[in-house]
Coordinates of C-alpha atoms and ligand atoms in Angstrom, one line a residue:
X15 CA 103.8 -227.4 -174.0
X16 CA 102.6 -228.4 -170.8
X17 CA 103.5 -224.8 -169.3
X18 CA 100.8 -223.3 -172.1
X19 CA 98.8 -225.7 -171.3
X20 CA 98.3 -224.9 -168.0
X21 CA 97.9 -221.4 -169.1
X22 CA 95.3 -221.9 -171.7
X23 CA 93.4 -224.2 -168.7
X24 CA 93.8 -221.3 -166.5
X25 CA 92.2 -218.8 -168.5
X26 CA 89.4 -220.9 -169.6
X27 CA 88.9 -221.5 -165.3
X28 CA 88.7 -217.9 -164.8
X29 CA 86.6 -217.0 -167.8
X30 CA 84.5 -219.1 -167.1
X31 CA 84.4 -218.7 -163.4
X32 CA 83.8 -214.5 -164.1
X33 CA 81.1 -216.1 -166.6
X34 CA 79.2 -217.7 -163.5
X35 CA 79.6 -214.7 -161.1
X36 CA 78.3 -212.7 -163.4
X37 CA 75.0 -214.8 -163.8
X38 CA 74.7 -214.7 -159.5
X39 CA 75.3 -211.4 -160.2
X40 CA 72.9 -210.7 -162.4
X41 CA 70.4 -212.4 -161.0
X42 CA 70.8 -211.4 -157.5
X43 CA 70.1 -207.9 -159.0
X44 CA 67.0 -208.9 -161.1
X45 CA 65.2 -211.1 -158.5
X46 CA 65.2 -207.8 -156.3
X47 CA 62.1 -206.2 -156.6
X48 CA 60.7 -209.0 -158.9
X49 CA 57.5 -209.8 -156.5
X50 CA 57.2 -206.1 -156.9
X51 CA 57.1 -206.1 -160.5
X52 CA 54.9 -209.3 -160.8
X53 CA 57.3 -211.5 -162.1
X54 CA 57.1 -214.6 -159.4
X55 CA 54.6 -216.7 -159.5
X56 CA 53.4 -219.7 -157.6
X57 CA 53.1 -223.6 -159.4
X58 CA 50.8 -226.4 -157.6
X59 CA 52.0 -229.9 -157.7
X60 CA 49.4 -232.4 -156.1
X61 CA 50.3 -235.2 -153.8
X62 CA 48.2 -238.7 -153.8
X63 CA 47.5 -240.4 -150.9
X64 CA 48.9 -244.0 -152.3
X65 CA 45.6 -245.9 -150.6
X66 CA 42.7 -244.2 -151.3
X67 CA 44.3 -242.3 -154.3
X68 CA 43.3 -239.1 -153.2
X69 CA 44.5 -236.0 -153.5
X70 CA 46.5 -234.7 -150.0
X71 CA 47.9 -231.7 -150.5
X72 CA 49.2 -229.5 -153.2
X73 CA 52.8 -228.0 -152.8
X74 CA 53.7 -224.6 -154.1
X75 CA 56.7 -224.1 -155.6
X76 CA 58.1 -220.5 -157.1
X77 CA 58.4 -219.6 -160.8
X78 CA 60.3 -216.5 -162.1
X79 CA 59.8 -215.1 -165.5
X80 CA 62.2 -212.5 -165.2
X81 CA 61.6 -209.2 -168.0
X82 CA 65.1 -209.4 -168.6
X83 CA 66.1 -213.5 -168.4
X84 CA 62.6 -215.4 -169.2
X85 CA 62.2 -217.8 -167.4
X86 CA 64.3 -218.9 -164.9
X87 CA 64.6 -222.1 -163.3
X88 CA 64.5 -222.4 -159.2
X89 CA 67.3 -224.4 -159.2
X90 CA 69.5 -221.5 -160.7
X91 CA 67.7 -218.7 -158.6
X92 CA 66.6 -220.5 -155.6
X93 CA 70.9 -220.6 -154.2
X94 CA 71.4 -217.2 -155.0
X95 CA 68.0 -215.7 -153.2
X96 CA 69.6 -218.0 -150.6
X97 CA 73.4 -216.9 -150.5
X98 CA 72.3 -213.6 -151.3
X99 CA 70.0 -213.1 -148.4
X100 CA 67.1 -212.6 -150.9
X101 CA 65.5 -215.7 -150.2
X102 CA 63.9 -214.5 -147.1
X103 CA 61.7 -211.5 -148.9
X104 CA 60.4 -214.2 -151.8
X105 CA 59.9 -216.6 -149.4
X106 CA 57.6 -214.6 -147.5
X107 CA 55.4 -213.6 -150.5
X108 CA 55.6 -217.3 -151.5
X109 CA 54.1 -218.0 -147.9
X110 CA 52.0 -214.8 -148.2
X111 CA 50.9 -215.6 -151.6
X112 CA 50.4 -220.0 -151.2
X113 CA 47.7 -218.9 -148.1
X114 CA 46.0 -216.5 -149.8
X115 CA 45.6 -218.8 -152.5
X116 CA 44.9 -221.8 -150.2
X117 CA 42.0 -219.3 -148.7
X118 CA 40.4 -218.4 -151.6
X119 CA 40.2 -222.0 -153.0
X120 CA 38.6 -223.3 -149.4
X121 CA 35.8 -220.3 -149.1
X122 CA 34.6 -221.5 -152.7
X123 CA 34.4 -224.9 -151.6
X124 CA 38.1 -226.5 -152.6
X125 CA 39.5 -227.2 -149.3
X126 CA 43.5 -228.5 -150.4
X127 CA 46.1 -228.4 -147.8
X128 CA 49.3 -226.3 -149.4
X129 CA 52.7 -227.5 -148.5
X130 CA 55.4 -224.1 -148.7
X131 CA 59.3 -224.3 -148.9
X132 CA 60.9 -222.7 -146.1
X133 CA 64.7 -222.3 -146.1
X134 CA 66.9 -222.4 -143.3
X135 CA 68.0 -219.3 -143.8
X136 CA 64.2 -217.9 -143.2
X137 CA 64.5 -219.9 -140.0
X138 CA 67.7 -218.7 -138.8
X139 CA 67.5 -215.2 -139.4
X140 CA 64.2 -214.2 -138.9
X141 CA 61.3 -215.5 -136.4
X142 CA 59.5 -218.1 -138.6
X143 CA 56.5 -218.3 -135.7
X144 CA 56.0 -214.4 -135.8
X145 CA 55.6 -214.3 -139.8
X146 CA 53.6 -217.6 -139.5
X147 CA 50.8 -216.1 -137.4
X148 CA 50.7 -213.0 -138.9
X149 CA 50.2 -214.3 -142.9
X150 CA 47.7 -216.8 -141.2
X151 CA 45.9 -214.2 -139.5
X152 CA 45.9 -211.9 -142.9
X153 CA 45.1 -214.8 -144.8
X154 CA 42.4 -215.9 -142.8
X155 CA 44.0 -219.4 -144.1
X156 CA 43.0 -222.1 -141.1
X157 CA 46.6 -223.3 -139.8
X158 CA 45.7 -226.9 -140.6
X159 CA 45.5 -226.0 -144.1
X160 CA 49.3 -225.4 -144.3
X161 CA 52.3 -227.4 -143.9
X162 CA 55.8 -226.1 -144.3
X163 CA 58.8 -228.1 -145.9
X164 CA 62.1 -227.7 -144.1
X165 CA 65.3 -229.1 -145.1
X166 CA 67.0 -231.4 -142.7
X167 CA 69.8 -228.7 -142.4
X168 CA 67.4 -227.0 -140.5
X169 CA 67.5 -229.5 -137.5
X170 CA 71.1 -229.9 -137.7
X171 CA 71.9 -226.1 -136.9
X172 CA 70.0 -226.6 -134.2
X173 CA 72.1 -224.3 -131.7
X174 CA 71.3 -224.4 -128.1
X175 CA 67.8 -226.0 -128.7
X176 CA 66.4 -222.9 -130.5
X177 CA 65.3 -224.9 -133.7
X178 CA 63.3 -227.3 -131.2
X179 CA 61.6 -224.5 -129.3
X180 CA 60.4 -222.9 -133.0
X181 CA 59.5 -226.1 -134.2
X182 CA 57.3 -226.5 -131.5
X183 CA 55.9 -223.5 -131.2
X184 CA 55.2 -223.7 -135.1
X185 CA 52.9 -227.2 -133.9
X186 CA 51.2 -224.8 -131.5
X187 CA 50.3 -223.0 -134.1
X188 CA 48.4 -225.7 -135.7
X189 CA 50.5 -226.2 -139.0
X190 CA 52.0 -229.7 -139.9
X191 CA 55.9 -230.0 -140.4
X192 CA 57.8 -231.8 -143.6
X193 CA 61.2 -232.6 -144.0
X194 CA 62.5 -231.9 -147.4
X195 CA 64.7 -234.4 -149.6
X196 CA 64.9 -236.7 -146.7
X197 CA 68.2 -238.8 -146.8
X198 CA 70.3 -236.1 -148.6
X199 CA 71.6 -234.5 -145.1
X200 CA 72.7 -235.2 -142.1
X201 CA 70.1 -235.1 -139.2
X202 CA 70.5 -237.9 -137.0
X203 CA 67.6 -240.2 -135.7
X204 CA 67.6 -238.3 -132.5
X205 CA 66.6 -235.5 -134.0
X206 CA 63.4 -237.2 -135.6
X207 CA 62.4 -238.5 -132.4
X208 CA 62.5 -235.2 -130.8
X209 CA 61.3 -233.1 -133.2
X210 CA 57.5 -232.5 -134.1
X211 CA 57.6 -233.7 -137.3
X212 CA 54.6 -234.8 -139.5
X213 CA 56.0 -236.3 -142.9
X214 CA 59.5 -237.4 -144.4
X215 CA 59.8 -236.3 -148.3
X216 CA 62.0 -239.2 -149.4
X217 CA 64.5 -237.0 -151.9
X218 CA 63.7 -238.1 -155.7
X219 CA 67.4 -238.8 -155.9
X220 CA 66.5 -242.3 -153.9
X221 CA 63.4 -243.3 -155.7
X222 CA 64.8 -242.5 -159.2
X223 CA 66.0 -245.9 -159.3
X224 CA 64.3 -247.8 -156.6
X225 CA 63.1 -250.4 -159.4
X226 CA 66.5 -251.3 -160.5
X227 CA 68.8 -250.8 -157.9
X228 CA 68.8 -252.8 -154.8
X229 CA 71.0 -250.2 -152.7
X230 CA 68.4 -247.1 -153.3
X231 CA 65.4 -249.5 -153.0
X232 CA 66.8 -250.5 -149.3
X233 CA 67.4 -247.2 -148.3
X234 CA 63.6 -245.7 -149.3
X235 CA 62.5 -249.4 -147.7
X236 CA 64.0 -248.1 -144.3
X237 CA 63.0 -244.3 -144.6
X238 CA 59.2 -246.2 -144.9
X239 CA 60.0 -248.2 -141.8
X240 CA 61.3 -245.6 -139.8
X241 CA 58.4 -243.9 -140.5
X242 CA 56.1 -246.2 -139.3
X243 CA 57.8 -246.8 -136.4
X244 CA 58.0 -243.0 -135.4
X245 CA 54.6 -242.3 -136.7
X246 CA 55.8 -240.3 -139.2
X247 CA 54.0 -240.3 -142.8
X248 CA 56.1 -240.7 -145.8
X249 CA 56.0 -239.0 -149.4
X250 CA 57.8 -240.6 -152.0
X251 CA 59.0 -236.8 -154.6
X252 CA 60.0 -237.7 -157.8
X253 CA 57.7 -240.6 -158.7
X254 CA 57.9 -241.5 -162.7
X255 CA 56.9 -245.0 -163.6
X256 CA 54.7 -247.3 -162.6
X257 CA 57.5 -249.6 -161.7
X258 CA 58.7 -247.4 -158.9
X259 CA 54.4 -246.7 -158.1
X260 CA 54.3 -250.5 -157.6
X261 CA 57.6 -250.7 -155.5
X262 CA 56.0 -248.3 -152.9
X263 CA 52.6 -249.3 -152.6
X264 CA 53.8 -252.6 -151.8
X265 CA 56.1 -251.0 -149.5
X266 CA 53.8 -249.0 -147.6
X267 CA 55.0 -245.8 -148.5
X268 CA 51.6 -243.5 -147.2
X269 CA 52.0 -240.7 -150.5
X270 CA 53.0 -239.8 -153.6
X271 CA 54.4 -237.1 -156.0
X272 CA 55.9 -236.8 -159.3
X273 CA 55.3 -236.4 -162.8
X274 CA 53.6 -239.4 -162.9
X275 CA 50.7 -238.2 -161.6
X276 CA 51.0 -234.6 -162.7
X277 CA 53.8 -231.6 -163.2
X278 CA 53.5 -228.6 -161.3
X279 CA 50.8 -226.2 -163.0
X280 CA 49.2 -222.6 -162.3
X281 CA 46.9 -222.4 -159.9
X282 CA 43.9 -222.0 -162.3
X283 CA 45.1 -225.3 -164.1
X284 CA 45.0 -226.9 -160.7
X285 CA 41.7 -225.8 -159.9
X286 CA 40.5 -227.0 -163.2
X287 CA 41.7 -230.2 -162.3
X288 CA 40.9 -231.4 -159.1
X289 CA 38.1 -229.3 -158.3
X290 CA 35.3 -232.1 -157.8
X291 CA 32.6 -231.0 -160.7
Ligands
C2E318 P1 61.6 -229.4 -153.8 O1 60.9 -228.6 -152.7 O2 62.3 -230.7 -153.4 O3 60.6 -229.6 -154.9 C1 60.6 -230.7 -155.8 C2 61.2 -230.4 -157.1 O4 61.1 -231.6 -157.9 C3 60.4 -229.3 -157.9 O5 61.4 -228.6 -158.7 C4 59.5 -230.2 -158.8 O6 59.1 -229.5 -160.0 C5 60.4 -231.3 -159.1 N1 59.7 -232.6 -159.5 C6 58.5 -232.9 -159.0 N2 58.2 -234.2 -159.5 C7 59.2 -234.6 -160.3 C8 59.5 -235.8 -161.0 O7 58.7 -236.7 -161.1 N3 60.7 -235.8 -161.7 C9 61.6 -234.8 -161.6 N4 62.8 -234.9 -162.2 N5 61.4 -233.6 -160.9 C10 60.2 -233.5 -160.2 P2 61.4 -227.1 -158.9 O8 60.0 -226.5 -158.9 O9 62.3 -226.7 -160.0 O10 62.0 -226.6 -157.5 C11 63.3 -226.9 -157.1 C12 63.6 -226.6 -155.7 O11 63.5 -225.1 -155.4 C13 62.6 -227.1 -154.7 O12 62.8 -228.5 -154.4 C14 62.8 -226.2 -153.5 O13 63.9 -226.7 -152.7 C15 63.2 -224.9 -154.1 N6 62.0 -224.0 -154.1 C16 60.9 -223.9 -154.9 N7 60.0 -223.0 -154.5 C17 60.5 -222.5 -153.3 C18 60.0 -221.6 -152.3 O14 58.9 -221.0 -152.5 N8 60.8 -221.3 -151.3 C19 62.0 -222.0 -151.1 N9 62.7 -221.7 -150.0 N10 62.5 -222.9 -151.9 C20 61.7 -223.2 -153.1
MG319 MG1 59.6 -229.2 -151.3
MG320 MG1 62.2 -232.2 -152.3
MG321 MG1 65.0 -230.1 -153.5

C-alpha cells in the first residue's frame, strides 16, 4: 500500500500547493490598487531610549484590511508585494504617507522621528535617493526626522559598489540608516564598517530567549559590542519581559521595542499617548 500511499501524499502536495498559489494569487490581485481604494494603513510602534526612557522614534509599519480578505497580516502580504513587484508602489505610499504624518505631528508641536521599511527590491529597482527627496520635499518632513530600515540583504547585493554610493548619498540627504533583523543575514563586518549606518535592529528571533539561553544571549551581547565599537546604536525588536528588559540594560543595549512597552497602534492612538499633555 505504499504505492497509494505515495499517491494519496501526492495529491494532498499538489492540493495544497494549488491552495497556496491561489492565496499569492489572490492577493497579488487585491493589494493592486488597495492604497487607491483606502484599504492600507499605517501602525506606530514607539521605541524607548533604554537610559533616559524616552521615547526615540516611532516606526511605521503597513496594515491591509482588504474589502474582500479583512485583515491581512504583513507577514502573508508583505512576500508577495515583494515577489510580485507590488512592493515598490505600497512602499512608496508607506514612505509618502509615514512623512506626511511625521509632518503634520511636528507642525502641532509633536516632533517623533518615523522609522519606514524599505525593501531591497525598492532599492534595486528604482532610485531610492530620487523618491527620498522628492516625498521629503512634498512632505515638507525635515530629513532628520526620518530613518529608513533596510534589510542586511540590501548590503550584500551590493554590485559594483552601487549600494555604497546610494547609501551615501541617502546620508547626504540628511536621513539616518537602520539595519533590519540584524543577525538573520549575511552581511559581513566589512560591510558595517563601510557603510553609513546609524542603528543595528537586533532581529526579535535573538532576544526571544536571551534570558534563558546562553547561545542567543552571547550573540545579542556581541551585536551590543560591535556596536559600540563601530559607533553604531543598537535596538533590541521584540522585547517582552522584564527579564529580557533587565538583560539589556545591563548590557548596554542603547533602545528598545516590543510589546512590552506598547503594540503598534493608529496614529491617533499614538498621538493620544505620547503626546506630552
Ligand atoms: P519588522 O520591520 O522587523 O517589524 C517588526 C515586526 O515585529 C512587526 O510585525 C511588529 O508588529 C512585530 N513586533 C513588534 N514588537 C513585537 C514583540 O514584542 N513580539 C512579537 N512577537 N512581535 C513584535 P508586522 O507589523 O506584522 O510586520 C512584519 C514585517 O513586515 C516587518 O518586520 C517588515 O519587514 C514588513 N513591513 C511592515 N510594513 C512595511 C512597509 O511599509 N514596507 C516594507 N517594505 N515592509 C514592511
Ligand atoms: Mg522594521
Ligand atoms: Mg525587524
Ligand atoms: Mg522582519
Amino acid at each position: 500500500h505504499a504505492k497509494e500511499a505515495g499517491r494519496n501524499a501526492y495529491r494532498f502536495f499538489t492540493e495544497h500547493m494549488n491552495a497556496e498559489a491561489r492565496e499569492r494569487l489572490q492577493i497579488q490581485s487585491l493589494l493592486h490598487g488597495a492604497a487607491e481604494r483606502g484599504e492600507l494603513c499605517l501602525h506606530y510602534q514607539p521605541q524607548f531610549d533604554l537610559v533616559s526612557g524616552e521615547l526615540a522614534c516611532a516606526e511605521a509599519l503597513l496594515r491591509w484590511n482588504s474589502a474582500e480578505l479583512g485583515q491581512v497580516s504583513p507577514a502573508r502580504f508583505i512576500p508577495v508585494a515583494e515577489e510580485s513587484g507590488l512592493i515598490v508602489p505600497v512602499g512608496e505610499w508607506a514612505l509618502r504617507e509615514a512623512c506626511r504624518q511625521a509632518e503634520s505631528w511636528r507642525r502641532t508641536g509633536f516632533a517623533v522621528p518615523v522609522a519606514v521599511n524599505l525593501s531591497a527590491l525598492q532599492f534595486r529597482r528604482s532610485d531610492p535617493v530620487e523618491l527620498l527627496e522628492r516625498v521629503l520635499a512634498e512632505s515638507g518632513l525635515p530629513a532628520a526626522q526620518l530613518e529608513l530600515e533596510l534589510t542586511e540583504s540590501v548590503l550584500v547585493q551590493d554590485s559594483g559598489g552601487g549600494t555604497l554610493e546610494r547609501l551615501r548619498r541617502l546620508k547626504a540627504l540628511g536621513v539616518s540608516l537602520a539595519i533590519d533583523d540584524f543577525g538573520t543575514g549575511f552581511s559581513s563586518l566589512a560591510y558595517l564598517r563601510r557603510f553609513p549606518i546609524d542603528k543595528l535592529k537586533i532581529d526579535q528571533a535573538f532576544v526571544r530567549d536571551i534570558a534563558t539561553d546562553p547561545e542567543d544571549a552571547a550573540i545579542v551581547n556581541l551585536v551590543i559590542e560591535l556596536g559600540r565599537i563601530l559607533r553604531i546604536r543598537t535596538v533590541a525588536e521584540g522585547v517582552e519581559s522584564e527579564a529580557q528588559l533587565r538583560f539589556l540594560a545591563e548590557r548596554g543595549c542603547d533602545m528598545v521595542q516590543g510589546y512590552h512597552f506598547a503594540r503598534p497602534m493608529t496614529a491617533a492612538q499614538f498621538e493620544a499617548q505620547y503626546r506630552a499633555p
